[in-house]
PDB file of N, CA and C in Angstrom:
ATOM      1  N   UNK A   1     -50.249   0.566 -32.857  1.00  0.00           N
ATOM      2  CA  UNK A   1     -50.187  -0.601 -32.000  1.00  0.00           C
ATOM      3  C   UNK A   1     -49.169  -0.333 -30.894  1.00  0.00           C
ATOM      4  N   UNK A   2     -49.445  -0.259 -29.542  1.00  0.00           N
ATOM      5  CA  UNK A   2     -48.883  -0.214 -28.465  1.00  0.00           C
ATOM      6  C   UNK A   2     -47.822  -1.943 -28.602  1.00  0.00           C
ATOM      7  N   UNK A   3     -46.977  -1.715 -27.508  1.00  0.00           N
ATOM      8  CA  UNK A   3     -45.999  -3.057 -26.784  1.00  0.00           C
ATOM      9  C   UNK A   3     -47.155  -4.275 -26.792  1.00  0.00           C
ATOM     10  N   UNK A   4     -47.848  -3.743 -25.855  1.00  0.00           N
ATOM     11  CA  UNK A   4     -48.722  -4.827 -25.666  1.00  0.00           C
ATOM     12  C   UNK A   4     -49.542  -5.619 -26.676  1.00  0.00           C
ATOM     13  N   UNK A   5     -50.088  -4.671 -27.621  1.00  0.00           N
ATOM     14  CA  UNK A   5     -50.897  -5.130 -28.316  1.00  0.00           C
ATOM     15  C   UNK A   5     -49.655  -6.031 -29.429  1.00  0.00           C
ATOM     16  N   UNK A   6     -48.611  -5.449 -29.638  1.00  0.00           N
ATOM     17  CA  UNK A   6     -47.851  -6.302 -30.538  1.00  0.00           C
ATOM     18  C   UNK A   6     -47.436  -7.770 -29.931  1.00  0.00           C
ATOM     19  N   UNK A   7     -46.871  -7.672 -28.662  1.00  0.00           N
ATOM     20  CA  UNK A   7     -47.085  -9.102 -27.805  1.00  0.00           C
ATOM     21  C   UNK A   7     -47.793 -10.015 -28.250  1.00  0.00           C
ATOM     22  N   UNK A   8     -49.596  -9.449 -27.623  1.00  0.00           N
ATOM     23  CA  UNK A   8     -50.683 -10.504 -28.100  1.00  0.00           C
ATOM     24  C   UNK A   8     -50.895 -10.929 -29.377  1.00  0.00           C
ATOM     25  N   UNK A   9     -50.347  -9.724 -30.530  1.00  0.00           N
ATOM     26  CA  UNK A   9     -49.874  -9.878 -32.168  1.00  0.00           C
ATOM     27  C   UNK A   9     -49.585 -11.727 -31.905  1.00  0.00           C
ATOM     28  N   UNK A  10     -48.362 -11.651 -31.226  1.00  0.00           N
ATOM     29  CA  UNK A  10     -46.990 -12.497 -31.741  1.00  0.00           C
ATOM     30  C   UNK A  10     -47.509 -13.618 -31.057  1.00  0.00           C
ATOM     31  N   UNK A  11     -47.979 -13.229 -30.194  1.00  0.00           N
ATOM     32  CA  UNK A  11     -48.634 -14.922 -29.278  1.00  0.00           C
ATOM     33  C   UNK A  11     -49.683 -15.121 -30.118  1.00  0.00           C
ATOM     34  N   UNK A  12     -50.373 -14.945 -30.901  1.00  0.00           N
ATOM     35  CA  UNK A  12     -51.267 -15.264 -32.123  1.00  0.00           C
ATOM     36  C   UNK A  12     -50.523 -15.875 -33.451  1.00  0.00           C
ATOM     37  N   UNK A  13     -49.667 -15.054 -33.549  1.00  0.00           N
ATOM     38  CA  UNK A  13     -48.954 -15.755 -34.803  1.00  0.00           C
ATOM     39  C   UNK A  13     -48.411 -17.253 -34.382  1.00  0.00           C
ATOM     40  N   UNK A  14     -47.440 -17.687 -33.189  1.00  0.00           N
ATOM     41  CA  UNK A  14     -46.908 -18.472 -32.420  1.00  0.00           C
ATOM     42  C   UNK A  14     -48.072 -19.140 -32.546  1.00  0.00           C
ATOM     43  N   UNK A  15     -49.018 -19.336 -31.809  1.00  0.00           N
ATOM     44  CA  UNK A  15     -49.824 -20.629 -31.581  1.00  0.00           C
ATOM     45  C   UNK A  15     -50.110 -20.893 -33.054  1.00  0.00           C
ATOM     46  N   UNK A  16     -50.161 -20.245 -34.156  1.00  0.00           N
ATOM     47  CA  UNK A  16     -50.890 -20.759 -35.535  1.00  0.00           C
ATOM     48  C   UNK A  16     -49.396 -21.714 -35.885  1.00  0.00           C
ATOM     49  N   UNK A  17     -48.062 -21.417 -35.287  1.00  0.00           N
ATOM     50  CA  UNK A  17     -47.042 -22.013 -36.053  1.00  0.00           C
ATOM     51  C   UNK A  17     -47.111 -23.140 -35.288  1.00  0.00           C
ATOM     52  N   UNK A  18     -47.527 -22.963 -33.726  1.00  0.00           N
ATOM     53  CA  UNK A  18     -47.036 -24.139 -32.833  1.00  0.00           C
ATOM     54  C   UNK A  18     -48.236 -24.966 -33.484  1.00  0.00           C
ATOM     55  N   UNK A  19     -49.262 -25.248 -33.816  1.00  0.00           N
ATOM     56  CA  UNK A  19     -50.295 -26.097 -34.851  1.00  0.00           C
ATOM     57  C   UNK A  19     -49.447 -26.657 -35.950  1.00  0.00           C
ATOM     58  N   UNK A  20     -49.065 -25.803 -36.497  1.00  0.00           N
ATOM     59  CA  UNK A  20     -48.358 -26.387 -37.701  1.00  0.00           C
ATOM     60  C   UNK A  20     -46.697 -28.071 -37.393  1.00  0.00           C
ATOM     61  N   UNK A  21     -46.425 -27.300 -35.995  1.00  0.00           N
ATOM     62  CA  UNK A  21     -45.435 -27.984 -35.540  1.00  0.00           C
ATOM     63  C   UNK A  21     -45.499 -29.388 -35.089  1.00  0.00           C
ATOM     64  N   UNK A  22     -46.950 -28.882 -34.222  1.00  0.00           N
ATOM     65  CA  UNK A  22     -47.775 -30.543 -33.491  1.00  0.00           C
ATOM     66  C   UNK A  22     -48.346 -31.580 -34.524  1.00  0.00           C
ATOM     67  N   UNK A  23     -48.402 -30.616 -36.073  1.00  0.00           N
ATOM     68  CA  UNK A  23     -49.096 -31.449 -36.727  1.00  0.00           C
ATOM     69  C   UNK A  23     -47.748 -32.353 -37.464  1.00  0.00           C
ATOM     70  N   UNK A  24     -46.690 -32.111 -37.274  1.00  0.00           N
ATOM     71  CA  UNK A  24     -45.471 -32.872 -38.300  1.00  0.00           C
ATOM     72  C   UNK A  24     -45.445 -34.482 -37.689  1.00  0.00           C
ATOM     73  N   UNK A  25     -44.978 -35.249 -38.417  1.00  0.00           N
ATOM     74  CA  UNK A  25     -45.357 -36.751 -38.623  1.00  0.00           C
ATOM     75  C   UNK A  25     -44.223 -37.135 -37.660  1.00  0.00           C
ATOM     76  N   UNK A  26     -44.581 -38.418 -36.623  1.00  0.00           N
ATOM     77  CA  UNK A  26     -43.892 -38.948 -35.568  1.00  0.00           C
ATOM     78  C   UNK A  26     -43.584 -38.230 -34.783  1.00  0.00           C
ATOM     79  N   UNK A  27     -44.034 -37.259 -34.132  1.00  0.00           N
ATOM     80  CA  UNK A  27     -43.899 -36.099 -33.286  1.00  0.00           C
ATOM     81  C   UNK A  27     -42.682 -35.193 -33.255  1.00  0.00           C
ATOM     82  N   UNK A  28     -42.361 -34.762 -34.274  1.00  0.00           N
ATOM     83  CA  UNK A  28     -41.014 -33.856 -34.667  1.00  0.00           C
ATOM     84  C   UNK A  28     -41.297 -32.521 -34.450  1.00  0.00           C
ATOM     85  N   UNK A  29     -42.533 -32.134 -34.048  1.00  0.00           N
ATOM     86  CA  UNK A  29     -41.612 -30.976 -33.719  1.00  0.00           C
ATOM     87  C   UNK A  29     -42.668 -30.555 -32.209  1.00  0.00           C
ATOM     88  N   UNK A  30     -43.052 -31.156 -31.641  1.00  0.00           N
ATOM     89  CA  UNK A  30     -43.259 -31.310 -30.144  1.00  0.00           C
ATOM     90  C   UNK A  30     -42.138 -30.596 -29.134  1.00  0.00           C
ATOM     91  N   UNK A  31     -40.856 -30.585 -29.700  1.00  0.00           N
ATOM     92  CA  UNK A  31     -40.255 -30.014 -28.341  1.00  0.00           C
ATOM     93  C   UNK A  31     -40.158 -28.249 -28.742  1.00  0.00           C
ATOM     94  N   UNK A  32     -39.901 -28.332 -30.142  1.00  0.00           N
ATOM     95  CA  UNK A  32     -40.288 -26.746 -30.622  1.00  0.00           C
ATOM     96  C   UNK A  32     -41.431 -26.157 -30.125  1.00  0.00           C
ATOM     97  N   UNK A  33     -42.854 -26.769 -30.188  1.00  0.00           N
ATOM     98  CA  UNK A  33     -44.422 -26.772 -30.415  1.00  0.00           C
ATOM     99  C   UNK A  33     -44.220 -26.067 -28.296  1.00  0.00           C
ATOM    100  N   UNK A  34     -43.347 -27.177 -27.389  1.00  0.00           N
ATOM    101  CA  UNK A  34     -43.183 -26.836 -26.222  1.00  0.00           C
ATOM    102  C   UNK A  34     -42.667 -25.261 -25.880  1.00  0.00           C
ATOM    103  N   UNK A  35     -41.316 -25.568 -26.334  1.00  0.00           N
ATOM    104  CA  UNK A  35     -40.718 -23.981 -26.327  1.00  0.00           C
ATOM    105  C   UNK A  35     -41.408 -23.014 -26.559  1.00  0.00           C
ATOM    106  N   UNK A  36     -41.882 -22.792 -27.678  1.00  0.00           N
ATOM    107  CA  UNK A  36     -42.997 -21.821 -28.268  1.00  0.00           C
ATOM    108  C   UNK A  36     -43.954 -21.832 -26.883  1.00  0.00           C
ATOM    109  N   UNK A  37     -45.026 -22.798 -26.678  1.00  0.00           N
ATOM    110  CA  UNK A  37     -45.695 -22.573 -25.786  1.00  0.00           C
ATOM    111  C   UNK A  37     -44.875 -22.131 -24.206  1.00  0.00           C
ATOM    112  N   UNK A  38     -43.906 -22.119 -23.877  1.00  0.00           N
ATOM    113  CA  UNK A  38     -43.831 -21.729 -22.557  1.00  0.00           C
ATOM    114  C   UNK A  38     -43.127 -20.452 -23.221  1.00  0.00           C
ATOM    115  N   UNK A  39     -42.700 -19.937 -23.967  1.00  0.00           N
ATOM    116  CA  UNK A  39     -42.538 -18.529 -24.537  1.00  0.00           C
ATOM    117  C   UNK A  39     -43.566 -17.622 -24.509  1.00  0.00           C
ATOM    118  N   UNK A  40     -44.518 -18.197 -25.365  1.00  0.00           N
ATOM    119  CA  UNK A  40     -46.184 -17.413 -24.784  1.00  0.00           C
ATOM    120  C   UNK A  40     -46.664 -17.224 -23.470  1.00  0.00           C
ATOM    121  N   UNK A  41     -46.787 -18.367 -22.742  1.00  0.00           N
ATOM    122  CA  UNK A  41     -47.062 -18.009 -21.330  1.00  0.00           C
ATOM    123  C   UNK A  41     -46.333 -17.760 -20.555  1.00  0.00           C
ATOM    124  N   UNK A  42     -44.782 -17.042 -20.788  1.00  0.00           N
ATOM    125  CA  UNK A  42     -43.671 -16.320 -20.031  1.00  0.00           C
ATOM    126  C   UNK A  42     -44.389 -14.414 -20.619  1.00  0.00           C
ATOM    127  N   UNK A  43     -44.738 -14.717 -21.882  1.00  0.00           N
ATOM    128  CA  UNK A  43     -45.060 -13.525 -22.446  1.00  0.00           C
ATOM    129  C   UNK A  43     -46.212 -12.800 -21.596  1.00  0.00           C
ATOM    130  N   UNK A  44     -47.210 -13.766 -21.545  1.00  0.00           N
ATOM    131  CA  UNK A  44     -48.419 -13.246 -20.856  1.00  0.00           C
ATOM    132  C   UNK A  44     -48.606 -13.251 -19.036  1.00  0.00           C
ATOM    133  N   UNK A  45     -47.842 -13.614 -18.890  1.00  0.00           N
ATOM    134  CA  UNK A  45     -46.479 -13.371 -17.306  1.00  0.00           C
ATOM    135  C   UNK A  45     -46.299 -11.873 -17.200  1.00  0.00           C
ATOM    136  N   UNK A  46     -45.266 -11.818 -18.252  1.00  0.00           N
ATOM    137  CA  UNK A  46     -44.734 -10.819 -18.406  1.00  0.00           C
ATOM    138  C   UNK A  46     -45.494  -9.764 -18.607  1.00  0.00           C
ATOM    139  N   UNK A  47     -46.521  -9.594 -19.574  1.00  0.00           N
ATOM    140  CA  UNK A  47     -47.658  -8.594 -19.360  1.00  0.00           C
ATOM    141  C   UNK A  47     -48.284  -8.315 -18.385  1.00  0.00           C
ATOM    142  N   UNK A  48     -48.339  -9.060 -17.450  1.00  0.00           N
ATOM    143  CA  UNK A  48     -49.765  -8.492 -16.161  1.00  0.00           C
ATOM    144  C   UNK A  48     -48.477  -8.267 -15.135  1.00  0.00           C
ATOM    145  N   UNK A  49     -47.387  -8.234 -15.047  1.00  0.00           N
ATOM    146  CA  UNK A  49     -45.933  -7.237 -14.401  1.00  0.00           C
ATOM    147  C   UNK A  49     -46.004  -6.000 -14.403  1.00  0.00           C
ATOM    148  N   UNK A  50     -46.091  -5.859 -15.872  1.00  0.00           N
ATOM    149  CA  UNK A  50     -46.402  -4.677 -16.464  1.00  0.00           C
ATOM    150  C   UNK A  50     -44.323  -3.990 -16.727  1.00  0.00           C
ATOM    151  N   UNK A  51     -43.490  -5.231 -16.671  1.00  0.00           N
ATOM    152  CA  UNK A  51     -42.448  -5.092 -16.708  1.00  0.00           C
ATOM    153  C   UNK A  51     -41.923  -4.505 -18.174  1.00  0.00           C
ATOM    154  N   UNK A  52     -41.636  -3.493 -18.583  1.00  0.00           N
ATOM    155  CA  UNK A  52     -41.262  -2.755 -20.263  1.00  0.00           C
ATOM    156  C   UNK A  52     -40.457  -3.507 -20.697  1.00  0.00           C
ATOM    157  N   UNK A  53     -39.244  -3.932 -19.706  1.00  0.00           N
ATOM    158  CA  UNK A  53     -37.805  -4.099 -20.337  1.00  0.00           C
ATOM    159  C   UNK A  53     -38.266  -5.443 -20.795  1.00  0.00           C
ATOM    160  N   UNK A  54     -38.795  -6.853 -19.699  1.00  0.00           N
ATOM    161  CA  UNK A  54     -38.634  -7.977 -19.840  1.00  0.00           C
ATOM    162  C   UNK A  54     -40.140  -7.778 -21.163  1.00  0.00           C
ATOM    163  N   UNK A  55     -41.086  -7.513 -21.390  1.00  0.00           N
ATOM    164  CA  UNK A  55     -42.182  -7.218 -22.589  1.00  0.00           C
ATOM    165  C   UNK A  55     -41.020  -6.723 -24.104  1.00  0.00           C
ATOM    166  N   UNK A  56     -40.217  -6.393 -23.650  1.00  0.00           N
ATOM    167  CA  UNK A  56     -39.583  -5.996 -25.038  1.00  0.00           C
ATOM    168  C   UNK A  56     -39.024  -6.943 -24.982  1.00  0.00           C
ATOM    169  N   UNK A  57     -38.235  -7.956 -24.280  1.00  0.00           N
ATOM    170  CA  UNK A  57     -37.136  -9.271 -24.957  1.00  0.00           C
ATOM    171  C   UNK A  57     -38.200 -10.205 -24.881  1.00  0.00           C
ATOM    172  N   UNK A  58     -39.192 -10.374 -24.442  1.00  0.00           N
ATOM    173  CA  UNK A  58     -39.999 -11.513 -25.297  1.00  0.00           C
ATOM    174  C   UNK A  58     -40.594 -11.633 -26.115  1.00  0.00           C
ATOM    175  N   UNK A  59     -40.918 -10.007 -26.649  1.00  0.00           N
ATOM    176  CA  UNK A  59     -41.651  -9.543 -28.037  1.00  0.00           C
ATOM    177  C   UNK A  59     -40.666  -9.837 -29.192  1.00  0.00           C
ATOM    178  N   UNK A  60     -39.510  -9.484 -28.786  1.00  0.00           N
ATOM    179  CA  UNK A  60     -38.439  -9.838 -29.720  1.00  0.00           C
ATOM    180  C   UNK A  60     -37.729 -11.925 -30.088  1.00  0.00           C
ATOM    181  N   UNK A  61     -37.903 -12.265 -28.819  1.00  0.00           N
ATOM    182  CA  UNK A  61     -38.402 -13.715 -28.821  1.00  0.00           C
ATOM    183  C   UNK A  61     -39.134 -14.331 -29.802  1.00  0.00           C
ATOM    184  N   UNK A  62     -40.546 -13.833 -29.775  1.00  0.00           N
ATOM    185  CA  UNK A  62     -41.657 -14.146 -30.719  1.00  0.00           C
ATOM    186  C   UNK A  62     -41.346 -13.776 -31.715  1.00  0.00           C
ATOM    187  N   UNK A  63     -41.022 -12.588 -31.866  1.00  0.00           N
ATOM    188  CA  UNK A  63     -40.954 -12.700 -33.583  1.00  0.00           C
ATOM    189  C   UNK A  63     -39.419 -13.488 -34.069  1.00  0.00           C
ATOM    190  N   UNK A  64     -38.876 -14.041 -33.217  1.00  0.00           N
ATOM    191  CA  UNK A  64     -38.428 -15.087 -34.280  1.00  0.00           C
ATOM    192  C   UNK A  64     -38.326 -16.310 -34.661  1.00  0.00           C
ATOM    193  N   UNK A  65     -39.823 -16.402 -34.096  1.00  0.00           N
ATOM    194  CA  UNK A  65     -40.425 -18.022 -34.469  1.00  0.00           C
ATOM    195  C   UNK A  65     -41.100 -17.859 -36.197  1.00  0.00           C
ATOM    196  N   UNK A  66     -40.480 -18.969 -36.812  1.00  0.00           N
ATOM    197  CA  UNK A  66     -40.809 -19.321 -38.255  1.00  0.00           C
ATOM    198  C   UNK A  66     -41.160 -20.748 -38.446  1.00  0.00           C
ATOM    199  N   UNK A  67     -41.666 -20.670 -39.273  1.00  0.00           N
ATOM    200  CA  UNK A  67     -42.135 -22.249 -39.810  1.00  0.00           C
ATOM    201  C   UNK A  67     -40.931 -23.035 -40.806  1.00  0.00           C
TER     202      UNK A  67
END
């Protein structure tokens, strides 16, 4: 697995958590569910740059989103 392909990895894992987040009761975790999402689409920004350095600190970003 190349940079890239681990990226699109992590923006896959991310949206399955940001689901899990939108789904918590009285909207708790909406501003997480946000973050996450503008993390992904900084990520996929960051891919069509084709920038290495800034693709490695958002790969590292993503993976440390947990449920």
């Amino acid at each position: 697995m190349n940079l890239i392909e681990g990226i699109q990895s992590e923006c896959n894992r991310v949206r399955e958590i940001i689901k899990e987040y939108e789904e918590l009761p009285k909207n708790a975790g909406m501003f997480a569910a946000s973050m996450m999402k503008a993390d992904i689409k900084e990520a996929e920004n960051i891919i069509a740059t084709g920038d290495v350095v800034q693709m490695l600190k958002v790969y590292q970003k993503l993976k440390e989103y947990e449920l």
